[in-house]
């Protein structure tokens, strides 16, 4: 991380401080439609958290997200960013203060990577030196080599282009980001890598993020809070991933999160959280980091013919995890629900 940040430096991390986002009975009804696209949506996203909007096709999740920056106007109700209604804001000013990342990425194909990233800073009138420094800072932040700044989008891989899209959204250091299925067009291996990289990035910059996906597994992984919408644009449940998995609000939510929600809960636990057997110099071929999710660890152990795994934290041996220990954990979780 470069020691000097070239955008605003108001928050404790050196980035502009995140803001609270509130949907207050926000409704979108298109003329001639039988029902609302978004119907009385009310929820609050605390500053610095990721809220994932998820649900079946046609549930209004993208419409709700696009109402925040007024790409779609609100029919009734309100949306407040940092306590201020978006309805009275100048649209251009509002959008320049909100980062936006989409599935298709939307880079300008005839502009270099540096010029793409610099789009909003140029609109804000930044000088050339400040823009160049910000581009270098952001390329490092999203783990791209500085030499890529003079290349064009068509010369990059899909994963690299997606990182550039994130960098462009962060260019003016917005307190709020909107992400519309940002990893949906990426292959599964790179999608998981990009998800992990964004979570690492978020741990440093702590933006308020509205993240849209149709994938409940992605929602559980990425969200501090998950909002499940049903058809007709109505909110079915809003809570932490653990709350949604352990206490579905109704049958619709239970079906949507899936019958395997006990396994999904394992993705929220780390090996370090388990009751491990003493290592006692155990000679196990499988060594897994304490930070690994229990779900991923179970996959690793099953792939190794159900062999136990030595859980390590750097050079420290914390104990031994086994398939049976995971089964016992699942049984205890089931008993609580």
Coordinates of C-alpha atoms in Angstrom, one line a residue:
X1 CA 0.0 0.0 0.0
X2 CA 1.5 3.4 -0.9
X3 CA 2.1 5.6 2.1
X4 CA 0.3 8.6 0.6
X5 CA -3.3 8.4 -0.6
X6 CA -4.2 10.7 -3.4
X7 CA -7.9 11.0 -2.8
X8 CA -9.7 12.3 0.3
X9 CA -8.2 11.2 3.6
X10 CA -10.9 11.6 6.1
X11 CA -11.5 8.2 7.6
X12 CA -9.2 6.3 10.0
X13 CA -7.9 4.0 7.2
X14 CA -6.8 7.0 5.1
X15 CA -9.9 6.7 2.8
X16 CA -13.0 8.8 2.8
X17 CA -15.3 7.6 5.6
X18 CA -18.1 5.3 4.6
X19 CA -21.7 6.4 5.0
X20 CA -24.9 4.7 6.1
X21 CA -27.5 3.8 3.4
X22 CA -31.2 3.7 4.1
X23 CA -34.1 2.5 2.0
X24 CA -37.2 4.1 3.4
X25 CA -40.3 2.5 1.9
X26 CA -38.6 2.9 -1.5
X27 CA -40.9 1.9 -4.3
X28 CA -40.6 1.7 -8.1
X29 CA -43.7 1.3 -10.2
X30 CA -43.6 1.5 -14.0
X31 CA -46.5 3.1 -15.9
X32 CA -49.0 0.4 -17.0
X33 CA -47.4 -2.3 -14.8
X34 CA -49.7 -4.6 -12.8
X35 CA -47.4 -4.6 -9.8
X36 CA -44.4 -2.7 -8.5
X37 CA -40.9 -3.6 -9.5
X38 CA -39.7 -2.7 -6.0
X39 CA -42.5 -2.5 -3.3
X40 CA -41.9 -0.5 -0.1
X41 CA -38.3 -1.6 0.4
X42 CA -37.1 -0.6 3.9
X43 CA -33.7 -1.5 5.3
X44 CA -30.6 0.1 6.6
X45 CA -27.0 -0.7 5.6
X46 CA -24.5 0.4 8.3
X47 CA -21.5 2.4 7.2
X48 CA -18.6 0.2 6.0
X49 CA -20.7 -3.0 5.5
X50 CA -21.5 -5.0 2.4
X51 CA -25.2 -5.6 1.9
X52 CA -26.0 -8.2 -0.7
X53 CA -29.4 -8.0 -2.6
X54 CA -30.3 -11.5 -3.7
X55 CA -33.4 -13.2 -5.1
X56 CA -34.9 -14.9 -8.1
X57 CA -35.0 -13.2 -11.5
X58 CA -37.5 -10.4 -11.6
X59 CA -37.5 -9.7 -7.9
X60 CA -36.2 -6.1 -8.4
X61 CA -32.8 -6.4 -6.9
X62 CA -31.0 -4.5 -9.7
X63 CA -33.8 -2.0 -9.9
X64 CA -33.4 -1.3 -6.1
X65 CA -29.7 -0.9 -6.5
X66 CA -30.0 1.5 -9.5
X67 CA -32.5 3.7 -7.5
X68 CA -29.6 4.6 -5.2
X69 CA -27.7 6.6 -7.8
X70 CA -31.0 7.5 -9.6
X71 CA -30.3 5.6 -12.8
X72 CA -33.9 4.6 -12.1
X73 CA -36.1 7.2 -10.4
X74 CA -38.0 6.4 -7.2
X75 CA -41.8 6.4 -7.6
X76 CA -42.4 6.9 -3.8
X77 CA -40.6 6.5 -0.6
X78 CA -37.0 7.6 -0.3
X79 CA -33.4 6.5 -0.2
X80 CA -30.9 8.3 2.1
X81 CA -27.2 8.3 1.6
X82 CA -25.4 9.5 4.8
X83 CA -28.8 10.8 6.0
X84 CA -29.4 12.9 2.9
X85 CA -32.2 12.1 0.4
X86 CA -31.0 11.2 -3.1
X87 CA -34.1 12.8 -4.6
X88 CA -33.0 16.4 -4.1
X89 CA -29.5 15.8 -5.3
X90 CA -28.0 16.9 -8.6
X91 CA -27.8 13.6 -10.5
X92 CA -24.2 14.2 -11.8
X93 CA -22.9 15.1 -8.4
X94 CA -24.6 12.1 -6.8
X95 CA -23.2 9.6 -9.3
X96 CA -19.7 11.0 -9.0
X97 CA -19.8 10.3 -5.3
X98 CA -20.9 6.6 -5.8
X99 CA -18.7 4.0 -7.3
X100 CA -20.4 1.7 -9.8
X101 CA -19.2 -1.8 -11.0
X102 CA -21.2 -3.8 -13.4
X103 CA -21.0 -7.4 -14.8
X104 CA -20.1 -6.3 -18.3
X105 CA -17.4 -4.1 -16.7
X106 CA -18.1 -1.2 -19.2
X107 CA -14.5 -0.1 -19.8
X108 CA -14.0 2.3 -22.8
X109 CA -12.3 0.0 -25.4
X110 CA -10.3 2.8 -27.1
X111 CA -8.9 4.3 -23.9
X112 CA -5.9 3.0 -22.0
X113 CA -6.3 1.4 -18.6
X114 CA -5.0 4.5 -17.0
X115 CA -7.5 6.7 -18.9
X116 CA -10.3 4.4 -17.9
X117 CA -9.4 4.6 -14.2
X118 CA -9.0 8.3 -14.5
X119 CA -12.5 8.9 -15.8
X120 CA -14.1 10.4 -12.7
X121 CA -11.0 12.3 -11.4
X122 CA -10.9 14.1 -14.8
X123 CA -14.5 15.0 -14.5
X124 CA -13.7 16.4 -11.0
X125 CA -10.9 18.6 -12.4
X126 CA -7.9 16.8 -10.8
X127 CA -4.5 17.8 -12.2
X128 CA -2.4 15.4 -14.3
X129 CA 0.1 14.6 -11.5
X130 CA -2.6 13.8 -9.0
X131 CA -4.4 11.6 -11.5
X132 CA -1.2 9.7 -12.4
X133 CA -0.4 9.1 -8.7
X134 CA -4.0 7.9 -8.1
X135 CA -3.9 5.5 -11.0
X136 CA -0.6 4.0 -9.7
X137 CA -2.1 3.7 -6.2
X138 CA -5.2 1.9 -7.4
X139 CA -3.4 -0.5 -9.7
X140 CA -1.4 -1.6 -6.7
X141 CA -4.5 -1.8 -4.5
X142 CA -6.2 -4.2 -6.9
X143 CA -3.0 -6.2 -7.5
X144 CA -2.3 -5.2 -11.1
X145 CA 1.2 -4.3 -12.4
X146 CA 1.8 -0.7 -13.1
X147 CA 3.0 -1.6 -16.6
X148 CA -0.6 -2.4 -17.6
X149 CA -1.6 1.3 -17.4
X150 CA -0.8 1.9 -21.1
X151 CA -2.5 -1.2 -22.4
X152 CA -6.1 -1.3 -23.7
X153 CA -9.0 -3.4 -22.2
X154 CA -8.9 -5.8 -25.2
X155 CA -5.3 -6.7 -24.2
X156 CA -6.3 -7.9 -20.7
X157 CA -7.9 -11.0 -19.4
X158 CA -11.5 -11.0 -18.1
X159 CA -10.3 -11.1 -14.5
X160 CA -7.8 -8.2 -15.1
X161 CA -10.6 -6.1 -16.7
X162 CA -12.8 -6.7 -13.7
X163 CA -10.1 -5.4 -11.4
X164 CA -9.8 -2.3 -13.6
X165 CA -13.5 -1.8 -13.2
X166 CA -13.2 -1.9 -9.5
X167 CA -10.2 0.5 -9.6
X168 CA -12.2 2.9 -11.7
X169 CA -15.1 2.8 -9.3
X170 CA -12.8 3.6 -6.4
X171 CA -10.9 6.4 -8.3
X172 CA -12.5 9.3 -6.5
X173 CA -12.6 7.4 -3.2
X174 CA -16.5 7.2 -3.0
X175 CA -18.0 6.5 0.4
X176 CA -20.5 4.1 -1.3
X177 CA -20.2 1.5 -4.0
X178 CA -22.8 -0.3 -6.1
X179 CA -21.8 -3.6 -7.6
X180 CA -24.2 -5.3 -10.0
X181 CA -23.2 -9.0 -10.4
X182 CA -19.6 -7.9 -10.8
X183 CA -18.2 -11.4 -11.0
X184 CA -21.0 -13.1 -12.9
X185 CA -19.3 -13.2 -16.2
X186 CA -16.0 -14.7 -14.8
X187 CA -15.1 -18.4 -14.8
X188 CA -15.6 -20.2 -11.5
X189 CA -11.9 -20.3 -10.6
X190 CA -11.2 -16.6 -11.2
X191 CA -14.6 -15.7 -9.7
X192 CA -13.5 -17.2 -6.4
X193 CA -10.2 -15.4 -6.6
X194 CA -11.8 -12.1 -7.3
X195 CA -14.3 -12.5 -4.5
X196 CA -11.4 -13.2 -2.1
X197 CA -9.4 -10.2 -3.4
X198 CA -12.4 -7.9 -3.0
X199 CA -13.0 -9.0 0.6
X200 CA -9.3 -8.4 1.3
X201 CA -9.7 -4.9 -0.3
X202 CA -12.8 -4.2 1.6
X203 CA -11.0 -5.0 4.9
X204 CA -8.6 -2.1 4.0
X205 CA -10.9 0.5 2.6
X206 CA -14.2 -0.2 4.5
X207 CA -16.7 1.2 2.0
X208 CA -20.4 0.8 2.2
X209 CA -21.3 -1.6 -0.6
X210 CA -24.6 -2.7 -2.2
X211 CA -23.8 -6.0 -4.0
X212 CA -26.3 -7.6 -6.3
X213 CA -26.2 -11.3 -7.1
X214 CA -28.6 -14.2 -8.0
X215 CA -26.2 -16.7 -6.3
X216 CA -27.0 -17.4 -2.6
X217 CA -23.6 -19.0 -2.1
X218 CA -22.0 -15.7 -3.3
X219 CA -24.3 -13.7 -1.1
X220 CA -23.4 -15.8 2.0
X221 CA -19.7 -15.4 1.3
X222 CA -19.6 -11.7 0.4
X223 CA -22.3 -10.1 2.6
X224 CA -22.1 -8.7 6.1
X225 CA -25.9 -8.6 5.7
X226 CA -28.1 -10.3 3.1
X227 CA -31.4 -9.0 1.8
X228 CA -33.5 -11.7 0.2
X229 CA -36.2 -10.3 -2.2
X230 CA -39.2 -12.2 -3.5
X231 CA -41.0 -11.7 -6.8
X232 CA -42.9 -8.4 -6.8
X233 CA -39.9 -6.6 -5.3
X234 CA -40.8 -7.2 -1.6
X235 CA -38.3 -7.9 1.1
X236 CA -38.6 -11.5 2.4
X237 CA -35.7 -11.3 5.0
X238 CA -32.9 -9.1 6.0
X239 CA -30.1 -10.2 8.3
X240 CA -26.6 -11.5 8.7
X241 CA -25.7 -14.6 6.7
X242 CA -25.8 -16.7 9.9
X243 CA -29.3 -15.4 10.7
X244 CA -30.6 -16.2 7.2
X245 CA -29.2 -19.7 7.3
X246 CA -30.2 -20.6 10.8
X247 CA -33.6 -18.9 11.0
X248 CA -35.2 -18.5 7.6
X249 CA -38.2 -16.1 7.9
X250 CA -40.5 -18.3 5.9
X251 CA -40.8 -21.2 3.5
X252 CA -39.8 -19.1 0.5
X253 CA -36.5 -18.1 2.2
X254 CA -35.9 -21.7 3.3
X255 CA -36.3 -22.9 -0.3
X256 CA -34.2 -20.2 -1.7
X257 CA -31.2 -20.7 0.6
X258 CA -31.5 -24.5 -0.1
X259 CA -31.9 -27.7 1.8
X260 CA -28.1 -27.8 2.2
X261 CA -28.1 -24.6 4.4
X262 CA -26.3 -26.5 7.2
X263 CA -23.4 -27.1 4.8
X264 CA -23.6 -23.4 3.8
X265 CA -23.2 -22.4 7.4
X266 CA -19.8 -24.2 7.4
X267 CA -18.6 -21.5 5.1
X268 CA -19.1 -19.0 7.9
X269 CA -16.9 -20.9 10.3
X270 CA -13.1 -21.2 10.3
X271 CA -11.0 -24.2 11.4
X272 CA -9.7 -22.0 14.2
X273 CA -13.2 -21.9 15.6
X274 CA -13.5 -25.7 15.9
X275 CA -12.9 -27.9 18.9
X276 CA -9.7 -29.6 17.6
X277 CA -8.1 -32.8 18.8
X278 CA -4.7 -32.4 20.3
X279 CA -1.9 -32.6 17.7
X280 CA 0.5 -34.6 19.9
X281 CA 3.0 -34.8 17.1
X282 CA 0.4 -36.3 14.8
X283 CA 1.9 -37.3 11.4
X284 CA -0.8 -36.2 9.0
X285 CA -0.1 -35.5 5.3
X286 CA -2.8 -32.9 5.1
X287 CA -2.0 -29.5 6.7
X288 CA -4.6 -26.8 6.5
X289 CA -4.5 -23.1 7.6
X290 CA -6.5 -22.1 10.6
X291 CA -8.1 -19.4 8.5
X292 CA -9.7 -21.9 6.0
X293 CA -13.4 -22.2 6.2
X294 CA -14.7 -25.5 7.7
X295 CA -16.6 -26.1 4.4
X296 CA -13.4 -25.9 2.3
X297 CA -11.6 -28.0 4.9
X298 CA -14.2 -30.7 4.6
X299 CA -13.8 -30.8 0.9
X300 CA -10.0 -31.1 1.3
X301 CA -10.4 -34.0 3.8
X302 CA -12.9 -35.8 1.6
X303 CA -10.7 -35.5 -1.4
X304 CA -7.9 -37.1 0.7
X305 CA -10.1 -40.2 1.5
X306 CA -11.4 -38.6 4.7
X307 CA -8.0 -38.2 6.1
X308 CA -7.7 -36.0 9.2
X309 CA -5.9 -32.6 8.8
X310 CA -3.4 -30.9 11.0
X311 CA -4.6 -27.3 11.5
X312 CA -1.7 -24.8 11.5
X313 CA -1.3 -21.1 12.1
X314 CA 2.0 -20.3 10.5
X315 CA 4.5 -22.5 12.2
X316 CA 2.1 -23.3 15.2
X317 CA 0.3 -26.6 15.2
X318 CA -3.2 -25.9 16.7
X319 CA -4.7 -29.4 16.6
X320 CA -6.3 -32.0 14.3
X321 CA -9.6 -31.7 12.5
X322 CA -11.5 -34.7 11.2
X323 CA -14.5 -35.4 9.1
X324 CA -16.2 -36.8 12.2
X325 CA -15.5 -33.5 14.0
X326 CA -17.2 -31.6 11.2
X327 CA -20.2 -34.0 11.4
X328 CA -20.5 -33.4 15.1
X329 CA -20.4 -29.7 14.5
X330 CA -23.2 -30.0 12.0
X331 CA -25.2 -32.1 14.5
X332 CA -24.8 -29.4 17.1
X333 CA -25.9 -26.7 14.7
X334 CA -28.9 -28.7 13.7
X335 CA -29.9 -29.1 17.3
X336 CA -30.0 -25.3 17.7
X337 CA -32.4 -24.7 14.8

